[in-house]
Tab-separated table of C-alpha atoms in Angstrom:
chain	number	residue	atom	x	y	z
A	1	MET	CA	-27.920	-17.099	13.071
A	2	SER	CA	-30.664	-16.435	15.650
A	3	SER	CA	-34.392	-16.710	14.846
A	4	ARG	CA	-34.678	-12.906	15.010
A	5	GLU	CA	-31.835	-12.471	12.536
A	6	SER	CA	-33.392	-15.110	10.275
A	7	ALA	CA	-36.626	-13.181	10.259
A	8	GLU	CA	-34.801	-10.041	9.140
A	9	VAL	CA	-33.401	-11.772	6.049
A	10	ARG	CA	-35.513	-11.024	2.991
A	11	TYR	CA	-35.428	-12.994	-0.246
A	12	LEU	CA	-36.146	-11.227	-3.524
A	13	GLY	CA	-36.765	-13.482	-6.494
A	14	ALA	CA	-37.822	-17.087	-6.844
A	15	GLY	CA	-34.352	-18.583	-6.478
A	16	GLY	CA	-33.444	-16.580	-3.399
A	17	THR	CA	-30.261	-15.305	-5.014
A	18	PHE	CA	-31.327	-11.684	-4.407
A	19	ARG	CA	-31.168	-11.674	-0.621
A	20	LEU	CA	-31.097	-8.777	1.839
A	21	GLU	CA	-29.485	-9.469	5.200
A	22	PRO	CA	-28.548	-6.885	7.863
A	23	PRO	CA	-24.808	-6.840	8.636
A	24	ARG	CA	-23.687	-8.220	12.009
A	25	LEU	CA	-20.306	-8.393	13.708
A	26	ARG	CA	-18.820	-11.805	12.928
A	27	THR	CA	-15.758	-11.693	15.192
A	28	THR	CA	-17.918	-12.673	18.167
A	29	ALA	CA	-18.140	-16.221	16.813
A	30	ALA	CA	-16.553	-19.133	18.625
A	31	ALA	CA	-12.766	-19.186	18.418
A	32	ASN	CA	-12.781	-22.617	16.737
A	33	GLU	CA	-15.342	-21.669	14.072
A	34	GLU	CA	-14.126	-22.328	10.535
A	35	ARG	CA	-15.172	-19.718	7.988
A	36	HIS	CA	-14.106	-19.717	4.372
A	37	ALA	CA	-13.982	-17.289	1.478
A	38	THR	CA	-16.999	-17.061	-0.784
A	39	TRP	CA	-16.909	-17.550	-4.544
A	40	PHE	CA	-17.595	-13.855	-4.995
A	41	GLU	CA	-14.559	-12.928	-2.890
A	42	LEU	CA	-12.347	-15.094	-5.104
A	43	TYR	CA	-13.738	-13.404	-8.216
A	44	PHE	CA	-13.034	-10.059	-6.562
A	45	ASP	CA	-9.378	-11.070	-6.071
A	46	LEU	CA	-8.844	-11.766	-9.757
A	47	VAL	CA	-9.794	-8.207	-10.708
A	48	PHE	CA	-7.223	-6.829	-8.264
A	49	VAL	CA	-4.518	-9.052	-9.680
A	50	ALA	CA	-5.135	-7.402	-13.057
A	51	ALA	CA	-3.814	-4.173	-11.527
A	52	ILE	CA	-0.859	-5.995	-9.942
A	53	SER	CA	-0.004	-7.585	-13.280
A	54	GLN	CA	0.146	-4.133	-14.865
A	55	LEU	CA	2.506	-3.019	-12.111
A	56	GLY	CA	4.707	-5.984	-12.961
A	57	VAL	CA	4.666	-5.186	-16.667
A	58	GLY	CA	5.795	-1.636	-15.931
A	59	LEU	CA	8.618	-2.930	-13.737
A	60	ALA	CA	9.806	-5.441	-16.330
A	61	GLU	CA	9.892	-2.816	-19.087
A	62	ASP	CA	12.238	-0.511	-17.162
A	63	PRO	CA	13.627	-1.984	-13.913
A	64	SER	CA	15.374	1.235	-12.895
A	65	ALA	CA	15.589	2.619	-9.356
A	66	ALA	CA	12.839	5.180	-10.044
A	67	VAL	CA	10.492	2.530	-11.440
A	68	PHE	CA	11.235	0.206	-8.506
A	69	ALA	CA	10.189	3.052	-6.175
A	70	ARG	CA	6.968	3.624	-8.114
A	71	PHE	CA	6.305	-0.112	-8.140
A	72	ALA	CA	6.677	-0.359	-4.352
A	73	ALA	CA	4.518	2.703	-3.640
A	74	LEU	CA	1.722	1.808	-6.058
A	75	PHE	CA	1.788	-1.811	-4.929
A	76	VAL	CA	0.979	-0.715	-1.367
A	77	VAL	CA	-1.810	1.557	-2.641
A	78	VAL	CA	-3.434	-1.198	-4.724
A	79	VAL	CA	-3.085	-4.018	-2.194
A	80	TRP	CA	-4.293	-1.721	0.601
A	81	ALA	CA	-7.598	-1.272	-1.234
A	82	TRP	CA	-7.913	-5.069	-1.361
A	83	VAL	CA	-7.120	-5.264	2.359
A	84	LEU	CA	-9.845	-2.708	3.178
A	85	TYR	CA	-12.527	-4.768	1.454
A	86	THR	CA	-11.148	-7.992	2.947
A	87	LEU	CA	-11.264	-6.658	6.510
A	88	TYR	CA	-14.834	-5.449	6.029
A	89	ALA	CA	-15.872	-8.865	4.684
A	90	ASN	CA	-14.095	-10.568	7.579
A	91	ARG	CA	-16.273	-8.719	10.086
A	92	PHE	CA	-19.549	-7.879	8.342
A	93	ASP	CA	-19.839	-9.994	5.183
A	94	THR	CA	-23.472	-10.904	4.447
A	95	ASP	CA	-22.900	-11.867	0.801
A	96	ASP	CA	-26.313	-10.368	0.088
A	97	LEU	CA	-27.510	-8.193	-2.787
A	98	VAL	CA	-26.265	-4.890	-1.320
A	99	PHE	CA	-22.846	-6.339	-0.499
A	100	ARG	CA	-22.413	-7.835	-3.966
A	101	LEU	CA	-23.487	-4.665	-5.755
A	102	ALA	CA	-21.109	-2.546	-3.661
A	103	LYS	CA	-18.165	-4.868	-4.328
A	104	SER	CA	-19.113	-5.017	-8.020
A	105	ALA	CA	-18.800	-1.234	-8.159
A	106	GLY	CA	-15.403	-1.574	-6.489
A	107	MET	CA	-14.368	-4.194	-9.070
A	108	PHE	CA	-15.312	-1.850	-11.901
A	109	ALA	CA	-13.221	0.894	-10.276
A	110	ILE	CA	-10.162	-1.329	-9.828
A	111	ALA	CA	-10.420	-2.343	-13.496
A	112	ALA	CA	-10.385	1.345	-14.442
A	113	LEU	CA	-7.445	1.872	-12.097
A	114	ALA	CA	-5.544	-1.008	-13.730
A	115	ILE	CA	-5.881	0.656	-17.115
A	116	ASN	CA	-4.043	3.731	-15.814
A	117	VAL	CA	-1.369	1.954	-13.762
A	118	HIS	CA	0.967	1.496	-16.712
A	119	ARG	CA	1.140	5.235	-17.502
A	120	VAL	CA	1.752	6.079	-13.837
A	121	MET	CA	4.577	3.507	-13.717
A	122	GLU	CA	6.168	5.089	-16.780
A	123	GLY	CA	5.912	8.564	-15.222
A	124	ASP	CA	3.924	9.617	-18.276
A	125	GLY	CA	0.819	11.081	-16.638
A	126	GLY	CA	-2.317	9.158	-15.768
A	127	THR	CA	-2.183	10.166	-12.098
A	128	ALA	CA	-5.442	12.158	-12.197
A	129	ALA	CA	-7.343	9.241	-13.737
A	130	PHE	CA	-5.693	6.912	-11.211
A	131	ALA	CA	-6.915	9.117	-8.331
A	132	ILE	CA	-10.455	9.258	-9.758
A	133	ALA	CA	-10.563	5.448	-9.992
A	134	TYR	CA	-9.199	5.107	-6.449
A	135	VAL	CA	-11.880	7.417	-5.050
A	136	ALA	CA	-14.538	5.419	-6.913
A	137	LEU	CA	-13.025	2.251	-5.436
A	138	ARG	CA	-13.270	3.499	-1.847
A	139	LEU	CA	-16.743	5.075	-1.894
A	140	PRO	CA	-18.667	1.755	-1.988
A	141	LEU	CA	-16.618	0.533	0.991
A	142	ILE	CA	-17.542	3.611	3.042
A	143	GLY	CA	-21.155	3.004	2.076
A	144	LEU	CA	-20.918	-0.564	3.382
A	145	TYR	CA	-19.581	0.673	6.724
A	146	VAL	CA	-22.411	3.239	6.954
A	147	ARG	CA	-24.882	0.435	6.338
A	148	ALA	CA	-23.250	-1.761	8.983
A	149	CYS	CA	-23.219	1.121	11.480
A	150	ASN	CA	-27.012	1.341	11.185
A	151	HIS	CA	-27.467	-2.333	12.106
A	152	VAL	CA	-24.889	-2.986	14.846
A	153	SER	CA	-24.297	-1.556	18.304
A	154	GLY	CA	-21.657	-1.268	21.015
A	155	ALA	CA	-18.051	-1.941	20.035
A	156	ALA	CA	-19.066	-2.855	16.490
A	157	ARG	CA	-20.654	0.558	15.973
A	158	ARG	CA	-17.571	2.294	17.398
A	159	LEU	CA	-15.457	0.263	14.973
A	160	CYS	CA	-17.628	1.358	12.038
A	161	GLY	CA	-17.524	4.969	13.200
A	162	ILE	CA	-13.725	4.993	13.299
A	163	TYR	CA	-13.516	3.600	9.780
A	164	ILE	CA	-16.178	5.944	8.384
A	165	VAL	CA	-14.440	9.030	9.766
A	166	GLY	CA	-10.887	7.857	9.011
A	167	TYR	CA	-11.470	6.527	5.521
A	168	GLY	CA	-13.872	9.366	4.738
A	169	LEU	CA	-11.074	11.824	5.504
A	170	THR	CA	-8.480	10.015	3.413
A	171	THR	CA	-10.908	9.549	0.526
A	172	ALA	CA	-11.485	13.297	0.606
A	173	ILE	CA	-7.706	13.795	0.367
A	174	TRP	CA	-7.589	11.482	-2.657
A	175	PHE	CA	-10.460	13.459	-4.205
A	176	ALA	CA	-8.669	16.769	-3.563
A	177	SER	CA	-5.524	15.404	-5.208
A	178	ILE	CA	-7.387	15.192	-8.519
A	179	PHE	CA	-7.306	18.999	-8.751
A	180	VAL	CA	-3.676	19.385	-7.619
A	181	PRO	CA	-0.822	19.185	-10.152
A	182	SER	CA	2.020	16.698	-9.797
A	183	PRO	CA	4.250	16.194	-7.858
A	184	ALA	CA	2.076	17.702	-5.088
A	185	ARG	CA	-0.626	15.195	-6.043
A	186	CYS	CA	1.630	12.296	-5.118
A	187	TRP	CA	2.503	13.905	-1.792
A	188	LEU	CA	-1.207	14.087	-0.971
A	189	TRP	CA	-1.457	10.394	-1.776
A	190	ALA	CA	1.381	9.702	0.650
A	191	VAL	CA	-0.342	11.672	3.428
A	192	ALA	CA	-3.595	9.809	2.797
A	193	MET	CA	-1.848	6.430	2.938
A	194	VAL	CA	-0.069	7.223	6.216
A	195	ILE	CA	-3.397	8.154	7.831
A	196	ASP	CA	-5.046	5.096	6.310
A	197	LEU	CA	-2.451	2.749	7.787
A	198	LEU	CA	-2.872	4.332	11.234
A	199	VAL	CA	-6.681	4.088	11.320
A	200	PRO	CA	-6.830	0.284	11.928
A	201	THR	CA	-4.576	0.551	15.004
A	202	ARG	CA	-7.357	2.507	16.717
A	203	ALA	CA	-10.204	0.524	15.185
A	204	TRP	CA	-8.852	-2.890	16.212
A	205	ALA	CA	-8.421	-1.622	19.779
A	206	ALA	CA	-12.173	-0.934	19.878
A	207	LEU	CA	-12.831	-4.694	19.878
A	208	LYS	CA	-11.772	-6.740	22.874
A	209	GLY	CA	-10.095	-10.086	22.348
A	210	VAL	CA	-9.699	-11.462	18.819
A	211	SER	CA	-10.771	-8.652	16.500
A	212	VAL	CA	-10.978	-10.767	13.329
A	213	VAL	CA	-12.122	-14.233	12.247
A	214	VAL	CA	-8.707	-15.869	12.010
A	215	SER	CA	-9.619	-18.794	9.747
A	216	HIS	CA	-11.200	-16.501	7.170
A	217	LEU	CA	-8.394	-13.926	7.203
A	218	THR	CA	-5.580	-16.472	6.801
A	219	GLU	CA	-7.450	-18.091	3.934
A	220	ARG	CA	-8.066	-14.753	2.203
A	221	PHE	CA	-4.405	-13.720	2.365
A	222	GLY	CA	-3.285	-17.223	1.435
A	223	THR	CA	-5.539	-17.250	-1.596
A	224	PHE	CA	-4.285	-13.841	-2.682
A	225	PHE	CA	-0.696	-15.045	-2.248
A	226	ILE	CA	-1.378	-18.013	-4.541
A	227	ILE	CA	-2.982	-15.763	-7.142
A	228	VAL	CA	-0.045	-13.329	-7.121
A	229	LEU	CA	2.451	-16.206	-7.301
A	230	GLY	CA	0.465	-17.853	-10.088
A	231	GLU	CA	0.172	-14.585	-11.993
A	232	SER	CA	3.956	-14.289	-11.833
A	233	VAL	CA	4.260	-17.676	-13.537
A	234	VAL	CA	1.750	-16.609	-16.194
A	235	ALA	CA	3.706	-13.392	-16.750
A	236	VAL	CA	6.899	-15.402	-17.258
A	237	VAL	CA	5.250	-17.716	-19.796
A	238	ALA	CA	3.722	-14.767	-21.665
A	239	GLY	CA	6.989	-12.832	-21.572
A	240	VAL	CA	9.132	-15.598	-23.088
A	241	ALA	CA	6.547	-16.982	-25.520
A	242	GLY	CA	8.279	-17.460	-28.843
A	243	PHE	CA	11.716	-17.129	-27.255
A	244	GLU	CA	14.261	-19.682	-28.529
A	245	PHE	CA	15.472	-21.413	-25.372
A	246	THR	CA	19.079	-22.457	-24.912
A	247	MET	CA	20.402	-24.909	-22.337
A	248	GLN	CA	21.324	-22.009	-20.027
A	249	SER	CA	17.873	-20.432	-20.284
A	250	TRP	CA	16.205	-23.775	-19.567
A	251	VAL	CA	18.313	-24.230	-16.425
A	252	VAL	CA	17.553	-20.669	-15.298
A	253	ALA	CA	13.828	-21.253	-15.848
A	254	CYS	CA	13.919	-24.550	-13.906
A	255	GLY	CA	15.900	-22.947	-11.088
A	256	CYS	CA	13.355	-20.144	-10.767
A	257	PHE	CA	10.542	-22.698	-10.763
A	258	VAL	CA	12.200	-24.494	-7.829
A	259	ILE	CA	12.494	-21.171	-5.995
A	260	ALA	CA	8.786	-20.414	-6.574
A	261	LEU	CA	7.860	-23.853	-5.254
A	262	CYS	CA	9.957	-23.253	-2.127
A	263	LEU	CA	8.262	-19.879	-1.565
A	264	TRP	CA	4.882	-21.582	-1.670
A	265	TRP	CA	6.068	-24.350	0.651
A	266	VAL	CA	7.508	-22.035	3.282
A	267	TYR	CA	4.506	-19.701	3.261
A	268	PHE	CA	1.827	-22.351	3.694
A	269	ASP	CA	3.616	-24.935	5.824
A	270	LEU	CA	6.126	-22.992	7.906
A	271	ALA	CA	4.897	-19.389	8.284
A	272	ASP	CA	3.531	-18.795	11.791
A	273	THR	CA	0.249	-16.849	11.636
A	274	SER	CA	-0.579	-16.892	15.352
A	275	VAL	CA	0.121	-13.153	15.584
A	276	ILE	CA	-3.357	-12.561	14.087
A	277	GLY	CA	-4.955	-13.547	17.372
A	278	ARG	CA	-2.951	-11.053	19.463
A	279	GLY	CA	-5.303	-8.071	19.251
A	280	VAL	CA	-3.890	-4.930	17.651
A	281	LEU	CA	-0.566	-6.723	17.168
A	282	GLY	CA	-2.415	-8.824	14.590
A	283	LEU	CA	-1.918	-5.924	12.190
A	284	VAL	CA	1.668	-7.197	11.842
A	285	PHE	CA	0.178	-10.017	9.771
A	286	VAL	CA	-1.648	-7.534	7.534
A	287	TYR	CA	1.173	-5.046	7.041
A	288	ALA	CA	3.891	-7.677	6.588
A	289	HIS	CA	2.052	-8.891	3.504
A	290	PHE	CA	2.752	-5.662	1.620
A	291	PRO	CA	6.482	-6.373	1.157
A	292	LEU	CA	5.845	-10.126	1.055
A	293	LEU	CA	3.460	-9.945	-1.916
A	294	ALA	CA	5.536	-7.237	-3.605
A	295	GLY	CA	8.594	-9.469	-3.290
A	296	VAL	CA	6.769	-12.371	-4.921
A	297	ALA	CA	5.542	-10.153	-7.771
A	298	ALA	CA	9.026	-8.674	-8.277
A	299	PHE	CA	10.560	-12.164	-8.291
A	300	GLY	CA	8.175	-13.170	-11.073
A	301	GLU	CA	9.204	-10.210	-13.188
A	302	GLY	CA	12.855	-10.924	-12.398
A	303	THR	CA	12.367	-14.457	-13.694
A	304	ARG	CA	10.869	-13.090	-16.901
A	305	LEU	CA	13.934	-10.868	-17.380
A	306	ALA	CA	16.527	-13.480	-16.336
A	307	ILE	CA	15.558	-16.146	-18.870
A	308	PRO	CA	16.484	-14.073	-21.974
A	309	GLU	CA	19.642	-12.874	-20.195
A	310	ALA	CA	20.805	-16.416	-19.402
A	311	GLY	CA	23.478	-16.364	-22.092
A	312	GLN	CA	25.079	-13.093	-20.967
A	313	SER	CA	28.139	-12.789	-18.764
A	314	GLY	CA	26.009	-11.381	-15.931
A	315	LEU	CA	22.487	-10.270	-15.141
A	316	GLU	CA	21.488	-6.623	-15.489
A	317	ALA	CA	21.172	-4.670	-12.217
A	318	GLY	CA	17.383	-4.371	-12.497
A	319	THR	CA	17.039	-8.107	-13.110
A	320	ARG	CA	19.224	-8.929	-10.102
A	321	TRP	CA	17.237	-6.688	-7.791
A	322	ALA	CA	13.890	-7.993	-9.035
A	323	LEU	CA	15.022	-11.598	-8.724
A	324	ALA	CA	17.172	-11.658	-5.589
A	325	GLY	CA	15.704	-8.509	-4.034
A	326	GLY	CA	12.230	-10.041	-4.330
A	327	ILE	CA	13.424	-13.138	-2.462
A	328	GLY	CA	15.082	-11.006	0.221
A	329	THR	CA	11.949	-8.932	0.747
A	330	PHE	CA	9.846	-12.094	1.005
A	331	ALA	CA	12.222	-13.544	3.626
A	332	VAL	CA	12.239	-10.365	5.748
A	333	SER	CA	8.442	-10.298	5.724
A	334	LEU	CA	8.227	-13.893	6.911
A	335	ALA	CA	10.759	-13.103	9.645
A	336	LEU	CA	8.480	-10.311	10.907
A	337	LEU	CA	5.502	-12.681	10.922
A	338	HIS	CA	7.519	-15.238	12.844
A	339	LEU	CA	8.757	-12.716	15.378
A	340	GLY	CA	5.198	-11.528	15.995
A	341	ALA	CA	4.198	-14.924	17.379
A	342	GLU	CA	3.924	-15.053	21.157
A	343	TRP	CA	6.409	-17.885	21.677
A	344	THR	CA	9.246	-16.687	19.420
A	345	SER	CA	12.454	-14.776	20.096
A	346	LEU	CA	15.382	-13.287	18.192
A	347	ARG	CA	17.288	-16.541	18.760
A	348	ASP	CA	14.762	-18.770	16.974
A	349	ARG	CA	16.261	-20.812	14.187
A	350	SER	CA	13.525	-19.977	11.677
A	351	PHE	CA	13.885	-16.256	12.320
A	352	ILE	CA	17.670	-16.353	11.952
A	353	VAL	CA	17.484	-18.451	8.772
A	354	ARG	CA	15.071	-15.998	7.147
A	355	ILE	CA	17.195	-12.991	8.049
A	356	ALA	CA	20.274	-14.792	6.716
A	357	VAL	CA	18.490	-15.584	3.442
A	358	ALA	CA	17.412	-11.943	3.116
A	359	ALA	CA	20.912	-10.616	3.811
A	360	PHE	CA	22.490	-13.008	1.313
A	361	ALA	CA	19.874	-12.217	-1.353
A	362	PHE	CA	20.327	-8.449	-0.988
A	363	MET	CA	24.113	-8.844	-1.093
A	364	LEU	CA	23.852	-10.948	-4.246
A	365	ALA	CA	21.561	-8.376	-5.869
A	366	ALA	CA	23.993	-5.565	-5.099
A	367	ALA	CA	27.292	-7.251	-5.910
A	368	GLY	CA	26.439	-10.166	-8.205
A	369	GLY	CA	26.874	-8.395	-11.532
A	370	SER	CA	29.902	-10.476	-12.491
A	371	ILE	CA	28.273	-13.812	-11.685
A	372	ALA	CA	26.974	-15.831	-14.643
A	373	PRO	CA	23.129	-15.862	-14.736
A	374	LEU	CA	22.974	-19.646	-14.491
A	375	VAL	CA	25.201	-19.670	-11.402
A	376	PHE	CA	23.335	-16.699	-9.928
A	377	VAL	CA	19.959	-18.462	-10.118
A	378	LEU	CA	21.257	-21.847	-8.987
A	379	VAL	CA	22.933	-20.294	-5.943
A	380	ILE	CA	19.693	-18.581	-4.929
A	381	ALA	CA	17.747	-21.809	-5.494
A	382	ALA	CA	20.223	-23.732	-3.329
A	383	VAL	CA	20.010	-21.153	-0.544
A	384	VAL	CA	16.203	-21.058	-0.559
A	385	LEU	CA	15.949	-24.850	-0.678
A	386	THR	CA	18.428	-25.183	2.194
A	387	ALA	CA	16.438	-22.694	4.245
A	388	LEU	CA	13.268	-24.697	3.575
A	389	LEU	CA	14.914	-27.903	4.788
A	390	ILE	CA	16.321	-26.236	7.924
A	391	GLU	CA	12.916	-24.824	8.831
A	392	ALA	CA	11.173	-28.112	8.063
A	393	PHE	CA	13.336	-29.898	10.631
A	394	THR	CA	13.097	-27.175	13.265
A	395	PHE	CA	10.989	-27.888	16.335
A	396	GLN	CA	8.044	-25.537	16.342
A	397	GLU	CA	7.463	-25.461	20.084
A	398	GLY	CA	9.675	-22.437	20.512
A	399	ALA	CA	11.881	-23.124	17.508
A	400	ALA	CA	15.190	-24.507	18.696
A	401	SER	CA	17.885	-21.843	18.718
A	402	ILE	CA	21.091	-22.120	16.712
A	403	VAL	CA	22.739	-19.717	19.150
A	404	GLU	CA	22.405	-21.750	22.310
A	405	PRO	CA	21.446	-25.402	22.895
A	406	ARG	CA	17.976	-26.283	24.087
A	407	VAL	CA	17.672	-26.961	27.784
A	408	PRO	CA	16.091	-30.408	28.309
A	409	THR	CA	12.776	-30.338	30.172
A	410	GLN	CA	12.082	-32.433	33.260
A	411	ALA	CA	9.919	-34.765	31.181
A	412	THR	CA	12.782	-35.294	28.722
A	413	VAL	CA	15.233	-36.075	31.523
A	414	GLU	CA	12.857	-38.556	33.128
A	415	GLY	CA	12.234	-40.199	29.735
A	416	ARG	CA	15.948	-40.636	29.135
A	417	GLU	CA	16.436	-42.126	32.604
A	418	ALA	CA	13.596	-44.563	31.989
A	419	LEU	CA	15.195	-45.699	28.728
A	420	LEU	CA	18.572	-46.202	30.415
A	421	ALA	CA	16.944	-48.173	33.192
């Protein structure tokens, strides 16, 4: 921070905890600068997961096709609100008094939204209250962008202007939906979300070069992934508390635990995140996380349903789609992330493995009704574990293809000749 910027920081209170600092664009920092999430951001995440947990509860209670559709749509709506605050913090976070108060108001709104999620999932009303909470969630964010616009200039101000106009419009649509009866209300939500998802494509183009702080963004999404995965485990434990386990149910539970561990391993060790640094194409990283996180959440609910069904002749259709469909959705999302990297191609081993896992998982979900639950889970665990091992032993400098052999480089040829000599 420059001396001029330091002079503009004001401390209110003896401990300095009440601090006022003008927002500044943080993506102009050095490319190798490491920036991490604040404690307040992590607290903010936990409130959002409360809403996601309620989505999961609604899915587990009635895993029908209609409820799956509501789960997917509302999941995007909820996670998108988290993304909006995360992207603002990535560029303009001051962690000062104004920022904390604005995010606290957003946390209160998401808590109110979480209370109404269950009724919306059941199709039993609650949509008007949901829309009111969502408007209240977005207003503090628009206020933060207005504040930032008053303190920055150039490309940063253009960026703020795009977000203020775009998100102001869509927030107005959400507000108007409060006074419109269903199902027209839900159609207005869909229109607002389509516009919302298009706004960043123009905003990111306003900044030249890397438009985000990569280290901070990968950490924020990674942390949220861990929280969603962990919440799925908590949901399983809570769902089967008091349940009398049999040998089959224990094996199913252990198999699902192995799958969850593999998901974590692949995401943090083998998922290529270099697409973030490719300008507007970096939005692939953001948007691919919608199905990825939804898949993880659905898998957790599928685990909760599969354990009590372990002694049946086959898993129910909803359980199969939550369990295997969640894995398939996760794999497709990682394939998109991988393909977005600059050095990858459709022939890369990691990409092909992930698509194969997704295809197999979807096929199993659709046609695995006659397979015993224990076998069903163990087969998925074996497939996911095999995919992890294949990716772990795949060269990452262009990921060796399984379609055609790698062409040895000149350095490799010369090295071999030297060894033979």
